[in-house]
Coordinates of C-alpha atoms and ligand atoms in Angstrom, one line a residue:
M296 CA 221.8 9.9 117.4
K297 CA 219.9 13.0 116.5
G298 CA 216.9 12.3 114.3
K299 CA 216.1 14.0 111.0
L300 CA 213.0 14.9 109.1
S301 CA 213.2 15.3 105.3
V302 CA 210.0 16.6 103.9
I303 CA 210.2 15.6 100.3
G304 CA 208.3 16.8 97.2
F305 CA 208.8 14.0 94.7
G306 CA 207.2 15.9 91.7
P307 CA 204.4 14.7 89.5
G308 CA 205.2 11.0 89.9
S309 CA 207.9 9.9 87.3
Y310 CA 211.4 9.3 88.4
E311 CA 212.8 11.5 85.7
H312 CA 211.0 14.5 87.2
M313 CA 212.3 13.9 90.7
T314 CA 215.3 15.9 92.0
Q315 CA 218.5 14.1 92.8
R316 CA 218.3 15.5 96.3
A317 CA 214.8 14.0 96.7
R318 CA 216.1 10.6 95.6
D319 CA 219.1 10.8 97.9
A320 CA 217.0 11.8 100.9
I321 CA 214.6 8.9 100.3
Q322 CA 217.6 6.5 100.1
E323 CA 219.4 8.0 103.2
S324 CA 216.3 7.5 105.4
D325 CA 215.3 4.7 107.7
V326 CA 211.6 5.3 107.7
V327 CA 209.4 6.5 104.8
I328 CA 206.0 7.9 105.7
G329 CA 203.4 8.8 103.1
Y330 CA 200.0 8.2 101.6
N331 CA 199.6 4.8 100.1
T332 CA 199.6 5.9 96.4
Y333 CA 202.8 8.0 97.0
V334 CA 204.7 5.2 98.6
D335 CA 203.8 3.1 95.6
L336 CA 205.1 5.8 93.3
V337 CA 208.6 5.8 94.9
R338 CA 208.8 2.1 95.6
G339 CA 211.5 1.6 93.1
L340 CA 213.9 3.8 95.2
L341 CA 213.4 2.0 98.5
N342 CA 216.3 -0.1 99.9
G343 CA 215.0 -1.7 103.0
Q344 CA 213.4 1.3 104.7
Q345 CA 210.6 0.8 107.2
V346 CA 207.4 2.1 105.4
V347 CA 204.6 3.8 107.3
R348 CA 201.6 3.9 105.0
T349 CA 198.5 5.9 105.8
G350 CA 195.2 6.8 104.1
M351 CA 194.5 10.1 102.5
T352 CA 192.7 11.9 105.4
E353 CA 195.2 11.0 108.1
E354 CA 197.6 13.8 107.4
V355 CA 197.7 15.1 110.9
S356 CA 198.5 11.7 112.4
R357 CA 201.0 11.1 109.6
A358 CA 202.8 14.3 110.6
Q359 CA 202.7 13.4 114.3
E360 CA 204.1 10.0 113.6
A361 CA 206.9 11.5 111.5
V362 CA 207.9 13.8 114.3
R363 CA 207.7 11.0 116.9
Q364 CA 210.0 8.8 114.8
A365 CA 212.5 11.5 114.2
E366 CA 212.6 12.4 117.9
A367 CA 213.3 8.7 118.5
G368 CA 216.5 9.2 116.5
H369 CA 215.4 8.0 113.1
R370 CA 216.0 9.6 109.7
V371 CA 212.5 10.0 108.4
A372 CA 211.4 10.8 104.9
V373 CA 207.9 12.3 104.6
I374 CA 206.9 12.2 101.0
S375 CA 204.4 14.5 99.2
S376 CA 203.5 14.6 95.6
G377 CA 204.6 17.7 93.7
D378 CA 206.1 20.2 96.1
A379 CA 205.7 19.4 99.8
G380 CA 205.1 23.1 100.5
V381 CA 202.1 23.4 98.1
Y382 CA 199.0 21.9 99.8
G383 CA 201.5 19.2 101.0
M384 CA 203.0 18.0 104.2
A385 CA 205.7 20.7 104.9
G386 CA 203.4 23.1 106.7
L387 CA 201.8 20.4 108.8
I388 CA 205.1 19.1 109.9
Y389 CA 206.2 22.6 111.1
E390 CA 202.8 23.1 112.8
V391 CA 203.3 19.9 114.8
L392 CA 206.9 21.0 115.7
M393 CA 205.8 24.5 116.7
E394 CA 203.1 22.9 118.9
K395 CA 205.9 21.1 120.7
G396 CA 208.1 24.2 121.1
W397 CA 210.7 22.9 118.7
R398 CA 213.6 25.3 117.9
R399 CA 216.0 25.2 114.9
G400 CA 219.4 23.9 115.9
Q401 CA 218.1 22.3 119.1
G402 CA 215.4 19.7 118.2
V403 CA 215.5 17.3 115.2
D404 CA 216.9 18.6 111.9
V405 CA 214.4 19.5 109.3
E406 CA 215.0 19.7 105.6
V407 CA 212.3 20.6 103.1
I408 CA 213.2 19.3 99.6
P409 CA 211.5 21.1 96.8
G410 CA 209.7 19.3 94.0
I411 CA 207.9 20.2 90.8
S412 CA 204.4 21.2 91.7
A413 CA 201.4 20.3 89.7
I414 CA 201.1 23.9 88.4
N415 CA 204.5 23.4 86.7
S416 CA 204.2 19.8 85.6
T417 CA 200.7 20.2 84.1
A418 CA 201.7 23.6 82.5
S419 CA 204.6 22.0 80.7
L420 CA 202.3 19.4 79.2
L421 CA 199.9 22.1 78.0
G422 CA 202.5 24.4 76.4
A423 CA 203.3 27.5 78.3
P424 CA 200.1 28.7 79.9
I425 CA 201.6 30.2 83.1
M426 CA 204.3 32.6 81.8
H427 CA 202.8 35.6 83.5
D428 CA 201.2 36.4 86.9
A429 CA 199.5 33.3 88.1
C430 CA 198.1 31.8 91.2
T431 CA 197.0 28.5 92.6
I432 CA 193.7 27.9 94.3
S433 CA 192.6 24.7 95.9
L434 CA 188.9 24.1 95.6
S435 CA 189.0 21.7 98.6
D436 CA 186.8 23.1 101.4
H437 CA 188.0 20.3 103.7
L438 CA 190.3 22.8 105.6
T439 CA 189.2 26.1 104.2
P440 CA 185.7 27.7 104.2
W441 CA 184.1 27.7 100.8
E442 CA 183.2 31.5 101.1
L443 CA 186.9 32.3 101.3
I444 CA 187.8 30.0 98.4
I445 CA 185.2 31.5 96.1
K446 CA 186.2 35.0 97.1
R447 CA 189.7 34.2 96.0
V448 CA 188.5 32.8 92.8
E449 CA 186.6 36.0 92.2
A450 CA 189.6 38.2 93.0
A451 CA 191.9 36.2 90.8
A452 CA 189.4 36.2 88.0
Q453 CA 189.1 40.0 88.2
A454 CA 192.8 40.5 88.4
D455 CA 193.3 38.5 85.2
F456 CA 195.6 36.0 86.8
V457 CA 196.2 32.7 85.1
I458 CA 194.7 30.3 87.7
A459 CA 195.8 26.7 88.5
L460 CA 192.9 24.9 90.3
Y461 CA 194.1 22.1 92.5
N462 CA 191.7 19.6 94.0
P463 CA 189.1 20.7 91.5
R464 CA 186.6 17.8 92.2
S465 CA 186.3 14.6 94.1
G466 CA 183.5 12.0 94.5
R467 CA 181.7 14.1 97.1
R468 CA 182.8 17.6 96.1
T469 CA 181.2 18.2 92.8
R470 CA 179.5 21.6 93.3
Q471 CA 182.7 23.7 93.7
I472 CA 184.0 23.5 90.2
V473 CA 180.6 24.4 88.8
E474 CA 180.4 27.5 91.1
T475 CA 184.0 28.4 90.2
Q476 CA 183.2 28.3 86.4
R477 CA 180.2 30.5 87.0
V478 CA 182.3 33.2 88.8
L479 CA 185.1 33.0 86.2
L480 CA 182.6 33.6 83.4
K481 CA 181.6 36.9 85.1
Y482 CA 185.1 38.3 84.2
R483 CA 186.4 36.2 81.4
S484 CA 185.3 35.4 77.9
P485 CA 183.6 32.0 77.5
Q486 CA 186.3 31.3 74.9
T487 CA 189.1 31.6 77.4
P488 CA 191.4 28.6 76.9
V489 CA 191.4 26.1 79.7
G490 CA 193.8 23.2 80.1
I491 CA 192.8 20.0 82.0
V492 CA 195.6 17.6 82.9
K493 CA 195.0 14.3 84.7
S494 CA 197.9 12.3 86.2
A495 CA 200.7 14.4 84.7
Y496 CA 203.8 12.2 84.1
R497 CA 202.0 9.2 85.5
E498 CA 200.3 6.2 84.0
R499 CA 196.9 7.2 82.5
E500 CA 198.1 10.8 81.9
D501 CA 195.4 12.7 80.0
I502 CA 195.6 16.2 78.5
V503 CA 192.7 18.2 77.2
I504 CA 192.6 21.8 76.0
T505 CA 189.1 23.3 75.9
T506 CA 187.4 26.6 76.8
L507 CA 186.0 28.1 79.9
E508 CA 182.5 27.6 78.5
E509 CA 183.0 23.9 77.8
M510 CA 185.4 22.8 80.6
L511 CA 182.7 20.9 82.6
E512 CA 182.0 18.6 79.7
H513 CA 185.4 16.9 80.3
D514 CA 186.5 14.5 83.0
I515 CA 187.8 16.4 86.1
G516 CA 188.7 14.4 89.2
M517 CA 191.0 14.1 92.2
L518 CA 194.1 13.6 90.0
T519 CA 193.4 16.6 87.8
T520 CA 194.8 20.1 87.7
V521 CA 192.8 22.7 85.7
I522 CA 194.6 25.7 84.3
I523 CA 192.5 28.7 83.4
G524 CA 194.1 31.1 80.9
N525 CA 194.1 34.9 81.3
S526 CA 192.7 37.4 78.8
T527 CA 195.7 37.0 76.5
T528 CA 196.1 33.2 76.6
V529 CA 195.9 31.7 73.1
V530 CA 195.7 28.1 71.7
Y531 CA 198.2 27.4 69.0
D532 CA 198.4 24.0 67.3
G533 CA 197.1 22.2 70.3
L534 CA 199.2 24.2 72.8
M535 CA 198.1 26.7 75.4
V536 CA 200.4 29.8 75.4
T537 CA 200.1 32.9 77.5
P538 CA 202.2 35.8 76.1
R539 CA 204.6 37.1 78.6
G540 CA 203.4 40.7 78.6
Y541 CA 200.1 42.4 78.5
Q542 CA 200.8 44.1 75.2
R543 CA 197.9 43.9 72.8
K544 CA 197.1 45.3 69.5
Y545 CA 194.1 46.4 67.8
T546 CA 193.3 47.7 64.4
L547 CA 190.1 49.3 63.4
G548 CA 186.9 47.2 63.2
S549 CA 188.3 44.3 65.0
E550 CA 188.2 43.4 68.7
V551 CA 191.2 44.0 70.9
Q552 CA 193.5 41.1 70.1
P553 CA 196.6 39.8 71.7
L554 CA 199.6 40.3 69.5
K555 CA 200.3 37.2 67.5
P556 CA 203.6 35.6 68.8
H557 CA 205.6 36.7 65.8
Q558 CA 204.4 40.2 66.1
R559 CA 205.3 40.5 69.7
L560 CA 208.9 39.6 68.9
Q561 CA 209.3 42.5 66.5
K562 CA 211.1 45.4 67.9
E563 CA 208.7 47.9 66.5
A564 CA 205.9 46.3 68.5
E565 CA 207.3 48.1 71.5
P566 CA 208.6 51.4 70.3
W567 CA 207.8 53.0 73.6
A568 CA 209.7 50.6 75.8
L569 CA 212.2 53.4 76.3
G570 CA 210.0 55.3 78.7
E571 CA 209.4 52.3 80.9
Q572 CA 212.9 51.5 82.1
T573 CA 213.7 52.6 85.6
E574 CA 217.2 51.3 86.2
P575 CA 219.6 54.0 87.2
D576 CA 221.6 53.8 84.1
G577 CA 219.1 52.2 81.8
P578 CA 217.6 53.8 78.7
A579 CA 215.6 56.1 81.0
A580 CA 218.7 57.8 82.2
E581 CA 219.8 58.3 78.6
Y582 CA 216.4 59.7 77.9
K583 CA 216.9 62.2 80.7
A584 CA 220.4 63.0 79.6
E585 CA 219.1 64.0 76.2
G586 CA 217.2 66.7 78.0
K587 CA 213.7 65.5 77.2
S588 CA 211.3 67.4 79.4
E589 CA 208.7 64.7 79.9
K590 CA 209.7 62.2 82.5
P591 CA 209.4 58.5 81.7
V592 CA 206.6 56.8 83.7
S593 CA 208.1 55.0 86.6
A594 CA 206.7 51.7 88.1
Y595 CA 205.9 53.7 91.2
E596 CA 203.8 56.2 89.3
L597 CA 202.0 53.3 87.6
A598 CA 201.4 51.7 90.9
L599 CA 199.9 54.9 92.3
E600 CA 197.6 55.1 89.3
A601 CA 196.5 51.5 89.8
L602 CA 195.9 52.2 93.5
Q603 CA 193.7 55.2 92.7
L604 CA 191.8 53.1 90.2
A605 CA 191.4 50.3 92.8
D606 CA 190.2 52.8 95.4
A607 CA 187.6 54.2 93.0
H608 CA 186.6 50.7 92.2
S609 CA 186.1 49.6 95.8
S610 CA 184.1 52.7 96.6
G611 CA 181.8 51.8 93.7
L612 CA 182.7 54.5 91.2
A613 CA 184.2 52.2 88.6
R614 CA 182.2 49.1 89.3
P615 CA 181.6 47.2 86.2
E616 CA 178.0 46.6 85.1
S617 CA 177.1 43.0 85.9
G618 CA 178.0 40.7 83.1
S619 CA 180.5 43.1 81.7
L620 CA 183.9 41.6 80.9
D621 CA 185.7 44.9 81.3
T622 CA 186.4 45.3 85.0
G623 CA 187.6 48.9 84.6
L624 CA 190.4 48.1 86.9
F625 CA 192.4 46.3 84.3
R626 CA 191.8 48.3 81.2
Q627 CA 195.1 48.1 79.4
E628 CA 196.8 50.4 77.0
A629 CA 197.1 48.6 73.8
I630 CA 198.9 49.2 70.5
L631 CA 196.6 50.8 68.0
E632 CA 197.5 50.3 64.4
F633 CA 195.8 51.8 61.4
A634 CA 196.5 53.4 58.0
V635 CA 195.7 57.0 57.3
S636 CA 195.5 59.0 54.1
P637 CA 194.0 62.2 52.9
G638 CA 191.2 60.3 51.1
L639 CA 190.7 57.9 48.3
A640 CA 191.1 60.3 45.3
E641 CA 192.5 63.1 47.4
K642 CA 196.3 63.0 47.5
R643 CA 197.0 66.4 49.1
L644 CA 197.4 66.8 52.8
T645 CA 196.8 70.1 54.5
A646 CA 199.3 71.5 57.0
A647 CA 196.7 71.3 59.7
Q648 CA 196.1 67.6 59.0
L649 CA 199.8 66.9 59.1
A650 CA 200.2 68.8 62.4
L651 CA 197.3 66.9 63.9
L652 CA 198.8 63.6 62.8
A653 CA 202.2 64.6 64.3
E654 CA 200.6 65.5 67.6
I655 CA 198.7 62.3 67.8
V656 CA 201.6 60.1 67.0
G657 CA 203.8 62.0 69.4
E658 CA 207.2 61.0 70.6
D659 CA 206.4 57.4 71.2
G660 CA 204.3 56.3 68.3
T661 CA 205.6 55.6 64.8
M662 CA 204.5 56.7 61.3
E663 CA 205.6 54.7 58.3
Y664 CA 205.2 55.8 54.7
T665 CA 204.0 52.8 52.6
P666 CA 203.8 52.1 48.9
H667 CA 200.0 52.0 49.2
H668 CA 199.0 55.7 49.3
Q669 CA 198.9 55.5 53.1
M670 CA 200.8 56.3 56.2
L671 CA 200.9 53.4 58.7
V672 CA 200.5 54.6 62.2
R673 CA 201.3 52.7 65.4
L674 CA 200.7 54.2 68.8
R675 CA 199.7 53.3 72.3
T676 CA 196.4 54.3 73.7
S677 CA 193.6 53.1 75.9
D678 CA 191.0 55.0 73.9
P679 CA 191.3 54.1 70.2
D680 CA 188.0 55.7 69.3
A681 CA 189.1 59.1 70.5
V682 CA 192.2 58.8 68.4
T683 CA 190.5 57.8 65.2
S684 CA 187.6 60.3 65.5
R685 CA 190.0 63.2 65.9
L686 CA 191.6 62.2 62.6
T687 CA 188.4 61.6 60.7
D688 CA 187.0 64.9 62.0
A689 CA 190.0 66.5 60.4
G690 CA 188.9 65.0 57.1
L691 CA 191.5 62.2 57.0
L692 CA 190.6 58.7 55.9
V693 CA 191.4 56.1 58.6
A694 CA 191.5 52.4 57.5
P695 CA 192.3 49.1 59.1
I696 CA 195.5 47.3 58.0
G697 CA 196.5 43.7 57.7
D698 CA 194.6 41.1 55.7
V699 CA 191.8 43.4 54.5
A700 CA 190.7 44.7 51.1
Q701 CA 191.8 48.2 50.2
L702 CA 190.8 50.5 47.4
K703 CA 193.8 52.3 45.7
A704 CA 192.5 55.0 43.5
C705 CA 194.2 57.6 41.3
D706 CA 193.6 61.3 41.8
F707 CA 191.2 61.5 38.8
C708 CA 193.4 64.2 37.3
N709 CA 192.5 66.5 40.2
M710 CA 188.9 65.6 39.6
D711 CA 188.9 66.7 36.0
K712 CA 188.0 63.1 35.1
A713 CA 185.7 62.4 38.0
D714 CA 182.9 60.5 36.2
S715 CA 183.8 57.1 37.7
V716 CA 184.3 58.4 41.2
P717 CA 180.9 57.3 42.5
Y718 CA 181.6 53.7 41.5
M719 CA 185.0 53.8 43.3
E720 CA 183.3 55.2 46.4
E721 CA 180.6 52.5 46.3
L722 CA 183.3 49.8 46.0
H723 CA 185.1 51.3 49.0
R724 CA 181.9 51.4 51.0
R725 CA 181.2 47.8 50.3
L726 CA 184.6 46.2 50.3
G727 CA 187.0 48.6 52.1
G728 CA 188.4 46.9 55.2
M729 CA 186.7 43.6 54.4
R730 CA 188.6 40.6 56.0
V731 CA 190.2 38.5 53.3
P732 CA 192.8 35.7 53.4
K733 CA 195.7 38.0 52.5
E734 CA 195.9 41.8 51.9
L735 CA 194.1 42.7 48.8
K736 CA 194.6 45.9 46.8
I737 CA 192.0 46.9 44.3
G738 CA 193.4 49.5 41.9
F739 CA 190.9 52.0 40.4
N740 CA 192.0 54.4 37.7
G741 CA 189.8 57.0 36.1
C742 CA 191.0 56.9 32.5
G743 CA 192.8 54.7 30.0
M744 CA 196.1 56.2 30.9
A745 CA 195.9 54.2 34.1
C746 CA 198.9 56.2 35.4
Y747 CA 198.4 55.1 39.0
G748 CA 199.1 51.5 38.0
A749 CA 195.7 49.9 38.6
V750 CA 196.6 47.0 36.3
K751 CA 199.5 46.1 38.6
E752 CA 197.3 45.4 41.6
D753 CA 195.6 42.2 42.8
I754 CA 192.4 43.5 41.0
G755 CA 192.6 46.4 38.6
I756 CA 189.7 48.5 37.3
V757 CA 190.2 51.1 34.6
Y758 CA 187.4 53.5 33.4
R759 CA 187.5 54.0 29.7
R760 CA 184.9 55.3 27.2
E761 CA 182.2 55.3 30.0
K762 CA 182.7 51.6 30.7
F763 CA 185.2 49.5 32.8
D764 CA 188.1 47.2 32.0
L765 CA 188.8 44.6 34.5
F766 CA 192.2 43.0 35.4
L767 CA 192.5 40.0 37.8
G768 CA 195.4 38.4 39.6
G769 CA 198.3 40.8 39.3
K770 CA 201.3 39.4 41.1
T771 CA 202.2 42.6 42.9
V772 CA 205.5 41.6 44.5
G773 CA 208.5 39.4 43.8
R774 CA 211.1 39.1 41.1
N775 CA 208.4 37.6 38.8
A776 CA 205.9 40.4 39.5
R777 CA 203.5 40.9 36.6
P778 CA 200.3 42.8 35.9
G779 CA 196.8 41.3 36.3
Q780 CA 195.3 39.4 33.4
P781 CA 192.9 41.5 31.3
V782 CA 189.7 39.5 31.7
A783 CA 187.0 41.9 30.4
E784 CA 186.7 45.2 28.5
G785 CA 183.7 47.4 28.4
I786 CA 181.8 46.2 31.6
E787 CA 178.6 48.3 31.9
P788 CA 178.9 50.7 34.9
E789 CA 175.8 49.3 36.6
R790 CA 177.3 45.8 36.6
L791 CA 180.8 46.7 37.8
V792 CA 180.3 47.0 41.6
E793 CA 178.3 43.8 41.9
T794 CA 180.8 41.9 39.7
V795 CA 183.8 43.0 41.8
E796 CA 181.9 42.4 45.0
R797 CA 181.1 38.8 44.1
I798 CA 184.7 38.2 43.1
V799 CA 186.0 39.5 46.4
S800 CA 183.4 37.7 48.4
R801 CA 184.4 34.4 46.8
Y802 CA 188.0 35.1 47.7
A803 CA 187.0 36.0 51.2
N804 CA 185.0 32.8 51.6
E805 CA 187.0 30.3 49.7
G806 CA 190.6 31.5 49.8
Y807 CA 193.0 29.6 52.1
P808 CA 194.5 31.5 54.9
N809 CA 197.4 33.7 53.6
E810 CA 196.6 32.7 50.0
R811 CA 197.3 35.7 47.8
F812 CA 194.6 36.6 45.3
H813 CA 196.6 35.7 42.2
K814 CA 197.2 32.2 43.7
F815 CA 193.5 31.9 44.5
F816 CA 192.6 32.8 40.9
G817 CA 195.0 30.3 39.5
R818 CA 193.7 27.6 41.8
V819 CA 189.9 28.1 41.3
K820 CA 190.6 28.8 37.5
E821 CA 187.4 30.8 37.1
L822 CA 185.8 33.8 38.7
E823 CA 182.4 35.3 37.5
G824 CA 182.9 33.5 34.2
Y825 CA 186.4 34.9 33.7
R826 CA 188.9 32.1 33.1
H827 CA 192.4 32.1 34.4
Q828 CA 195.1 31.8 31.8
D829 CA 198.5 30.4 32.6
L830 CA 201.3 32.7 31.5
P831 CA 204.0 31.3 29.2
V832 CA 207.3 30.7 31.1
F833 CA 209.9 33.1 30.0
Q834 CA 213.2 31.9 28.7
I835 CA 216.0 33.8 30.4
E836 CA 219.2 34.0 28.4
N837 CA 222.4 34.0 30.4
A838 CA 224.1 37.3 29.8
V839 CA 227.6 36.7 28.7
C840 CA 230.1 39.3 29.9
G841 CA 233.1 40.5 27.9
D842 CA 232.0 38.9 24.7
S843 CA 232.6 41.2 21.8
Ligands
SAH228 N1 201.8 19.0 96.7 C1 201.1 18.8 95.4 C2 199.6 19.2 95.5 C3 198.8 18.3 96.4 S1 197.1 18.7 96.4 C4 201.8 19.6 94.3 O1 202.6 20.5 94.6 O2 201.5 19.4 93.2 C5 196.5 17.4 95.2 C6 196.2 18.1 93.9 O3 197.4 18.3 93.2 C7 195.4 17.2 93.0 O4 194.0 17.3 93.2 C8 195.7 17.8 91.6 O5 194.9 19.0 91.5 C9 197.1 18.2 91.8 N2 198.1 17.2 91.3 C10 199.1 16.6 92.0 N3 199.8 15.8 91.2 C11 199.3 15.9 90.0 C12 199.6 15.3 88.7 N4 200.6 14.4 88.6 N5 198.8 15.6 87.7 C13 197.8 16.5 87.8 N6 197.5 17.1 88.9 C14 198.2 16.8 90.0

């Protein structure tokens, strides 16, 4: 009878995570060959097979023994943890066979049975850290020179791959993981999420999520896989998640940030996707059919561009300064979002400003007219500073959006009633764009008519008889919207700015995430000596129809 070799990956170690084919192959065999611990892990599946147990470092003799037994006509199961083709026995078996001049169809039959590798099993326990381009690197220099390993670590770090480190540390090999961390820190932020999983789906399983900076403070050993996130990986509720694309978003005054998961899922987050399709009858074809002159960028063109950048990089032109996190090579276009307006008091746009805005937004970006005296702009760029300085040079006011404080002023009757303008400008200088728990609008109106609705904002300021009236906690949206509570009349001008600044700072420091200002005021009950008053609940009569 012709012998057979089944090279079996049995997955992380639990029966539930083993394939049916792996179970069957073990049970169909006469001989099981494997490292002691692995034989113990599959013991429950054995039904009388001869077991050849070997120690960890006897891989070559194990492979030779397996081939010998198969050639003698036995059905041999060679077992590996994870996948046998990932730092496992499959390659070694083929090497022994090649050495012997084995040919498919002539010698013993060989079947490699796939299993769940540690990169997959540990990732599933951490959340979804792989998701995008990733690689595995074994830090064992038992069979590979260390210079080559660390070169690969460096290349992977630079290329922003998610990296699964196998064999990260053993009793004698302790230096490798330290050196690896040092190289990774040259290219990635110290805050990069790192997952450390020991004995996935086995007894004594242990899962830790930490950062690149602190990873060495945790237990890392022979049974551990370490997953290093890429520049977009986030930690959410104890889970490590890498967004599927490289899309990022930035607004002014904040670092480039990955899109939050819910933002990525919105269609308007990718308004330019149209130009990126290259299928023959995908959207790009429609694009062409519409007679648009500019060609969509093809993957080929992007690849050429990347190659040019890589060439420049390797010839030293774009080499990053040491310690810089921006490798030059991987500078990404990102979504830039901001609000633009003609000014705080200025409500008129010039034709030149509008034309410039139209040019900058172009075909791919979007402009959205909002209820807040602003146009919200979203576009894609790799140079946000160039975009915003062109707009500000044209006299436009560019402001961050999101959970920030914003001044909403009236037009001061075309500057006929401009006495309070310096206070408004000072408030804008101190508070405009300040990060707060939830978007905060500060209405500022230059006379008692308050025709721009200052009293309906989160904070309202009305200039009247050379002094200021203050309104706090307007509920600006919802069916039960209501104006702010009038808390003070006749605030002396020299006290106004400090008072409002202290109120906003308290909100910034003590508000809960996403807590609107009116809720915050109701919760803390008092701000700068102004007490919150609960409104009476309205009685709503049921309207009776047809009653005469
Ligand atoms: N063939 C195996 C890898 C063998 S190399 C596979 O595909 O998974 C041994 C390394 O694999 C260990 O040092 C560890 O980094 C990783 N590993 C294997 N099983 C693991 C498990 N259950 N939990 C965590 N890491 C594991």
